[in-house]
PDB file of C-alpha atoms in Angstrom:
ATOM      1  CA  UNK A 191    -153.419 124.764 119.883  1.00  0.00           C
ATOM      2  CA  UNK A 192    -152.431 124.548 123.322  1.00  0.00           C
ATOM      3  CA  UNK A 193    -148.814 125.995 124.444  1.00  0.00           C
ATOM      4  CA  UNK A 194    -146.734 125.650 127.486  1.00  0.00           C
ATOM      5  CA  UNK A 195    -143.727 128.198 128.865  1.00  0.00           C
ATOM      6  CA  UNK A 196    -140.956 127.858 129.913  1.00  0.00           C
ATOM      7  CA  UNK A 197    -138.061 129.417 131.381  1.00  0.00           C
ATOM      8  CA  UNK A 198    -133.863 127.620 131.594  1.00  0.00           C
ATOM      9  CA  UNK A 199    -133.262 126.472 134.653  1.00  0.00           C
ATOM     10  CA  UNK A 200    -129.483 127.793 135.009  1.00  0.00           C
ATOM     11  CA  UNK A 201    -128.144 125.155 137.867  1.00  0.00           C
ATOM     12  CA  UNK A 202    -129.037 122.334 135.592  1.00  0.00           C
ATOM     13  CA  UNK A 203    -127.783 123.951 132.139  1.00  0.00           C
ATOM     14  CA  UNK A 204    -124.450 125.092 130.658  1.00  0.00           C
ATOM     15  CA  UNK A 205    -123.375 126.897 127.410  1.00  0.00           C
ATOM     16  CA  UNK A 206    -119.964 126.017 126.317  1.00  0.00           C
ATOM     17  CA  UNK A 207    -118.085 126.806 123.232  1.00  0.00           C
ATOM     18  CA  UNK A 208    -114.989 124.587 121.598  1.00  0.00           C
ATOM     19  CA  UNK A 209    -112.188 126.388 119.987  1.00  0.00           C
ATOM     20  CA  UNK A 210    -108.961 124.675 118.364  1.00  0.00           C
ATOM     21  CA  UNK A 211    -105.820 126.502 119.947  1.00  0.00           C
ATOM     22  CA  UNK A 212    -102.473 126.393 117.820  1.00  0.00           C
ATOM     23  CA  UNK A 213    -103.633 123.639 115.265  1.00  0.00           C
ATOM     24  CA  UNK A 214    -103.040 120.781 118.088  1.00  0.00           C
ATOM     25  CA  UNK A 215    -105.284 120.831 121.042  1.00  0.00           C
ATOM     26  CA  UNK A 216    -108.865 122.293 121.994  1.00  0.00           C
ATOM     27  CA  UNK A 217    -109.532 124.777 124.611  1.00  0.00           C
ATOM     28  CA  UNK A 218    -113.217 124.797 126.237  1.00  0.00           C
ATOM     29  CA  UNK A 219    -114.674 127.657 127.756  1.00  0.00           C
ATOM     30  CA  UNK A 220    -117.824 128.460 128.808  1.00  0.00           C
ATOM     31  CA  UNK A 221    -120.437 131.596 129.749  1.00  0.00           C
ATOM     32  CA  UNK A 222    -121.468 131.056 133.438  1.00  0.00           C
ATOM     33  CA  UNK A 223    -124.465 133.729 133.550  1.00  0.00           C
ATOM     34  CA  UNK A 224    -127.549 133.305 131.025  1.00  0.00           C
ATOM     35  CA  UNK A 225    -131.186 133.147 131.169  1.00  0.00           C
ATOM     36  CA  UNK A 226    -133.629 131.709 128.248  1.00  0.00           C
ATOM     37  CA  UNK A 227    -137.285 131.081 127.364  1.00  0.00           C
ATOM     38  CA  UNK A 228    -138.997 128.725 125.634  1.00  0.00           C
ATOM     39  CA  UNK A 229    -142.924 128.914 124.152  1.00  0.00           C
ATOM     40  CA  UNK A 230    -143.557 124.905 123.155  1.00  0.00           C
ATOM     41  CA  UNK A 231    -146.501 123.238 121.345  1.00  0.00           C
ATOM     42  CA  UNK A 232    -148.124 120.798 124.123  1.00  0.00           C
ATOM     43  CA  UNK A 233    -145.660 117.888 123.729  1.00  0.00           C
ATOM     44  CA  UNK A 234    -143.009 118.917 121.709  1.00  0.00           C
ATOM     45  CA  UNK A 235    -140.415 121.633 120.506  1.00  0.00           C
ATOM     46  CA  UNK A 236    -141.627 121.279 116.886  1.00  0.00           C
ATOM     47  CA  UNK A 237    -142.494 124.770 115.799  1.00  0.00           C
ATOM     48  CA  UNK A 238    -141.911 126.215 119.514  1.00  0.00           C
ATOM     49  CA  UNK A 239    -139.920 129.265 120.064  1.00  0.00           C
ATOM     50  CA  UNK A 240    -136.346 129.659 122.470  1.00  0.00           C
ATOM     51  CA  UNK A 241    -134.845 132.942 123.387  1.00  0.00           C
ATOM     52  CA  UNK A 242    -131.148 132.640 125.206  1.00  0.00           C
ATOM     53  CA  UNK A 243    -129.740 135.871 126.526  1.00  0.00           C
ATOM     54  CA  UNK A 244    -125.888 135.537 127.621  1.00  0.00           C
ATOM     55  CA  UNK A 245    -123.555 138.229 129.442  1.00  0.00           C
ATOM     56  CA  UNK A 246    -120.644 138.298 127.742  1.00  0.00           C
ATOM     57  CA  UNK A 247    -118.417 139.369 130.625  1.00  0.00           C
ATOM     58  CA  UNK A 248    -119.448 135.786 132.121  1.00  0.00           C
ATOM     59  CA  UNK A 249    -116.877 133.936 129.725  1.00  0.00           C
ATOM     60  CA  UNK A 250    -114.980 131.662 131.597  1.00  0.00           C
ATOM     61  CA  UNK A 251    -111.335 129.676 129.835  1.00  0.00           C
ATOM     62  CA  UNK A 252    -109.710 129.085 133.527  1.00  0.00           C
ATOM     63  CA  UNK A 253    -107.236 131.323 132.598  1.00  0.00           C
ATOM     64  CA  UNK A 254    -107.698 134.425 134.382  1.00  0.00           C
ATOM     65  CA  UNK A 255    -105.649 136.766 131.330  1.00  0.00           C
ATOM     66  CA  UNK A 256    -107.166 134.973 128.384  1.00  0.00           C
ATOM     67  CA  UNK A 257    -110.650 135.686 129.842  1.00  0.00           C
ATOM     68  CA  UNK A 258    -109.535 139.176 129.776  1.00  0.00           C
ATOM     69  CA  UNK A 259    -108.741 138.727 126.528  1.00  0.00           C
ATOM     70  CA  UNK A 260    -111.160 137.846 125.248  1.00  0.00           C
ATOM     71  CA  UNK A 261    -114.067 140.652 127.085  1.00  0.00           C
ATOM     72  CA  UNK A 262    -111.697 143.069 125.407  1.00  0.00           C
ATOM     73  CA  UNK A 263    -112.328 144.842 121.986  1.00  0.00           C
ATOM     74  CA  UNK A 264    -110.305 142.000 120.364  1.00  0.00           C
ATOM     75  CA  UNK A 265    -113.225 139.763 120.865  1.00  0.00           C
ATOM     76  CA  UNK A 266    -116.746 140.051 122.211  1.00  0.00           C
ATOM     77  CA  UNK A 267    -115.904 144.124 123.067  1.00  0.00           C
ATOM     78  CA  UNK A 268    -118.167 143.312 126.416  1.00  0.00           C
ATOM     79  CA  UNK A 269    -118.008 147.184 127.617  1.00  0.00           C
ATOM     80  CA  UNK A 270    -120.450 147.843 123.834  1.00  0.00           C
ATOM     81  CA  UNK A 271    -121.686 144.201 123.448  1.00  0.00           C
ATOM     82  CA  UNK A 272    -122.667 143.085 126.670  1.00  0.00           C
ATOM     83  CA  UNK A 273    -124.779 140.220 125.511  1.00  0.00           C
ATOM     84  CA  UNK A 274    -124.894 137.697 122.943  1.00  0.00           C
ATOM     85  CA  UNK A 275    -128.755 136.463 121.865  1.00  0.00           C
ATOM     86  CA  UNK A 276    -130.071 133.394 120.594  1.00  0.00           C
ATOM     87  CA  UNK A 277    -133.634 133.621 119.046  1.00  0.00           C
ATOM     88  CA  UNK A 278    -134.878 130.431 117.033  1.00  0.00           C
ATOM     89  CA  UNK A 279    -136.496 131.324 113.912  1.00  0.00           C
ATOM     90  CA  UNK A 280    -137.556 127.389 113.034  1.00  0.00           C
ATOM     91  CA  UNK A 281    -138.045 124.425 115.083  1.00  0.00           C
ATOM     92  CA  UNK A 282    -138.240 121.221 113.426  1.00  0.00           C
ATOM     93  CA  UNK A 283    -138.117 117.344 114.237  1.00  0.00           C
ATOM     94  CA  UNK A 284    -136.222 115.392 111.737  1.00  0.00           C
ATOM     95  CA  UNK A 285    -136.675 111.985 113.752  1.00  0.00           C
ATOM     96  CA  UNK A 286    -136.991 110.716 117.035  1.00  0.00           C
ATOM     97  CA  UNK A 287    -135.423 112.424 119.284  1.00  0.00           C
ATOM     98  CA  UNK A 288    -133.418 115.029 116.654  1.00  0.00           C
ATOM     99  CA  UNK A 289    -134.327 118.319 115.600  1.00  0.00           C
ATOM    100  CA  UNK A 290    -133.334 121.084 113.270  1.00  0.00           C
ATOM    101  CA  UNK A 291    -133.431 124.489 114.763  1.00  0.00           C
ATOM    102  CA  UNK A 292    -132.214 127.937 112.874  1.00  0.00           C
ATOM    103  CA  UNK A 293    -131.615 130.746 114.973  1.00  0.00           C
ATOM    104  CA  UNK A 294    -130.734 134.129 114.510  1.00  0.00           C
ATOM    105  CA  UNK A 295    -127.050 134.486 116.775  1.00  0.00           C
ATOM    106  CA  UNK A 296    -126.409 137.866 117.901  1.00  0.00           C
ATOM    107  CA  UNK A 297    -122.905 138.354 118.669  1.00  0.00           C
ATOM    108  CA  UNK A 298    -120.737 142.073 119.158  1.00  0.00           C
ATOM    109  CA  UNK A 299    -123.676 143.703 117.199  1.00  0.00           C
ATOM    110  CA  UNK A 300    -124.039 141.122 114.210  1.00  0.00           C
ATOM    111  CA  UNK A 301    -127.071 138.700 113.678  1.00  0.00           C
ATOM    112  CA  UNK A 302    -126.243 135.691 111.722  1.00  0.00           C
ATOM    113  CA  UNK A 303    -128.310 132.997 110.982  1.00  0.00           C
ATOM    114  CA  UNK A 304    -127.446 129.345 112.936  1.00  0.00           C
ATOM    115  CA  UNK A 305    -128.366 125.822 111.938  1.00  0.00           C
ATOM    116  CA  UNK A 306    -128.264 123.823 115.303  1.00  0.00           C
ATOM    117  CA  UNK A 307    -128.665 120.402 115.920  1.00  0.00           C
ATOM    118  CA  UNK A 308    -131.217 119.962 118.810  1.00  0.00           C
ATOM    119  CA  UNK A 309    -131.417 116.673 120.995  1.00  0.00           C
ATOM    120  CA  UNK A 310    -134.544 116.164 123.128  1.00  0.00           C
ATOM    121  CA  UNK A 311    -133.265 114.705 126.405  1.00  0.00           C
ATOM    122  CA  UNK A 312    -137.232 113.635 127.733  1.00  0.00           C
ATOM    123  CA  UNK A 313    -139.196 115.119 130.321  1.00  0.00           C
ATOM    124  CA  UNK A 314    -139.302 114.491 133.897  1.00  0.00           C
ATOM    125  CA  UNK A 315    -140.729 116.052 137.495  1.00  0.00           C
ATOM    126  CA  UNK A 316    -138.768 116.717 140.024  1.00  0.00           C
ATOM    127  CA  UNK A 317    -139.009 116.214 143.720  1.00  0.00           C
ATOM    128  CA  UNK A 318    -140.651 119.068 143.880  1.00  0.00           C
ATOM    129  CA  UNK A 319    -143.327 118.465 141.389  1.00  0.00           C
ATOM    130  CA  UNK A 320    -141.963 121.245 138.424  1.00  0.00           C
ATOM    131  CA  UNK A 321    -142.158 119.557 134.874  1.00  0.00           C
ATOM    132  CA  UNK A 322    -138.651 120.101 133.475  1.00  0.00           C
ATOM    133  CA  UNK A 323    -137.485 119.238 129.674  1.00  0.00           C
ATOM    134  CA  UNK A 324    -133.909 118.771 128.094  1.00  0.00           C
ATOM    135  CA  UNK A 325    -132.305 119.701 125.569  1.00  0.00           C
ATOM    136  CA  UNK A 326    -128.951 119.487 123.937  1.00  0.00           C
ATOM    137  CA  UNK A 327    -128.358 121.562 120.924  1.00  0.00           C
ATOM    138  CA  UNK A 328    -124.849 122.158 118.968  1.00  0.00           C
ATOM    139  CA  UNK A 329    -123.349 124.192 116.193  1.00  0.00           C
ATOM    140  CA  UNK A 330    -120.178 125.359 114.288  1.00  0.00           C
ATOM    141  CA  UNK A 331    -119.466 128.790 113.468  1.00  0.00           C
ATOM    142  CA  UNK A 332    -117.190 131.085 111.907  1.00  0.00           C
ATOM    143  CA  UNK A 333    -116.072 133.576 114.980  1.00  0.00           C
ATOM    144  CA  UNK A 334    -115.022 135.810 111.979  1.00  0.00           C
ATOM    145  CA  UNK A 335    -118.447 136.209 110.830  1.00  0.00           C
ATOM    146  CA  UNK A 336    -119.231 138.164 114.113  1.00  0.00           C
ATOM    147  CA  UNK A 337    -116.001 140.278 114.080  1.00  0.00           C
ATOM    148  CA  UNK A 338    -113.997 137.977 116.536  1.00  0.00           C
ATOM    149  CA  UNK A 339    -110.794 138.723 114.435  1.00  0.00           C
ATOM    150  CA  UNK A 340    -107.798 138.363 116.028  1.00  0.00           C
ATOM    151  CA  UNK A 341    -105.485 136.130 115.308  1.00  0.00           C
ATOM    152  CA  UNK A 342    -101.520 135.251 115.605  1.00  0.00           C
ATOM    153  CA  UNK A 343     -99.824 133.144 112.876  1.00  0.00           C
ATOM    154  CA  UNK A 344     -97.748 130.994 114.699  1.00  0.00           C
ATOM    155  CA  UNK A 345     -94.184 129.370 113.568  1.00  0.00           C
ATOM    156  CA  UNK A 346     -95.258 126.872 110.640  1.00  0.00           C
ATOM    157  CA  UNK A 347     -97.979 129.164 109.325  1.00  0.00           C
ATOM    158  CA  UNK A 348    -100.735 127.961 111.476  1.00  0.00           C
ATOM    159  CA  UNK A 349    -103.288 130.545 113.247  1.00  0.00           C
ATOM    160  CA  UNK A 350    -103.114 130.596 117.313  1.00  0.00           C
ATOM    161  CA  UNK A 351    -107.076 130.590 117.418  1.00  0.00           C
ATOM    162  CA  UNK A 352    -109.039 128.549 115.358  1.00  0.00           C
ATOM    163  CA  UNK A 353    -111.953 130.345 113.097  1.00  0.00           C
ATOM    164  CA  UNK A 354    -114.234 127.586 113.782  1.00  0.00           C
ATOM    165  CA  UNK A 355    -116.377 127.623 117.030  1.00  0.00           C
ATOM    166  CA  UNK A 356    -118.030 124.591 117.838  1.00  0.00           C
ATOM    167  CA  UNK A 357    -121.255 125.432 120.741  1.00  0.00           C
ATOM    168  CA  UNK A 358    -122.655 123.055 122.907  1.00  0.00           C
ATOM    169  CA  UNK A 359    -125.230 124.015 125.103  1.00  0.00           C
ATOM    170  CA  UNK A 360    -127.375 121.398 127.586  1.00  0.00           C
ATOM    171  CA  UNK A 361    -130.602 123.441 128.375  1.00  0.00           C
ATOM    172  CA  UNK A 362    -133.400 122.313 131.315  1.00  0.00           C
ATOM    173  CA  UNK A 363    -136.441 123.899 131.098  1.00  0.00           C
ATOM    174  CA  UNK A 364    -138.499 123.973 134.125  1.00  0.00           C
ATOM    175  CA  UNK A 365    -142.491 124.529 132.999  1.00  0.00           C
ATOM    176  CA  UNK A 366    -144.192 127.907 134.243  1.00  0.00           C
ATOM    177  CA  UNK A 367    -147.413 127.924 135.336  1.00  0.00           C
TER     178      UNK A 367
END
């Protein structure tokens, strides 16, 4: 069988992540420096492989101390940790458009495994002729499962910081040749 390669295009793709902040609102943050490949069947994902390499220092809340925050050993300990991994371990279509893809999530030295919903966005050329692919994929996680522990229990007896993590990333692949 036939395979293409592929590598994320970073000006066309972000990685965010979702996290509730005292019970009532959301904060979104993001990492601004990744890199990722992808090893694809001819015309589809199904049974493909993706590898997403993040540096954790690139974590960006616009807030200049909770950033700090949150490199420190608190959270994602960036000076030990200095990246977080993605490598899928399945790739399946479930219908359409919508796939199923378990990866292994390596985050402050722990591997856990990730079901993420994946959403083909098509395939198009650009004006200067490279093949490029989308792809939207999303999870929830449990930052506690990674050792993201701190917390505050605020007035009420609600926590500060969520344990839930929802991740969104929007991925373009450009094709390598």
């Amino acid at each position: 069988m036939a395979t293409k390669k592929w590598s994320v295009d970073p000006a066309h793709s972000e990685i965010q992540f979702k996290v509730k902040h005292l019970v009532i609102s959301t904060v979104t943050g993001s990492f601004g420096e990744f890199s990722g490949e992808a090893v694809t069947p001819e015309d589809t994902f199904e049974g493909g492989e993706i590898t997403i390499k993040i540096k954790a220092d690139s974590i960006n809340t616009n807030h200049e101390q909770r950033d700090g925050h949150l490199r420190s050993a608190e959270f994602f300990e960036i000076e030990n940790h200095p990246e977080i991994t993605v490598k899928t371990t399945s790739i399946k279509q479930v219908s359409g458009d919508d796939y199923e893809i378990m990866a292994d999530l390596t985050m402050k030295g722990v591997t856990k495994q990730v079901k993420f919903k994946g959403e083909y966005g098509g395939k198009a050329t650009d004006g200067y002729g490279n093949n490029k692919v989308g792809l939207e994929v999303t999870a929830k996680i449990n930052r506690k499962d990674y050792g993201l522990n701190w917390n505050a229990v605020i007035e009420g007896g609600g926590l500060t910081v969520s344990e839930e993590v929802k991740l969104i990333a929007n991925l373009q692949f450009v094709e390598q040749q």
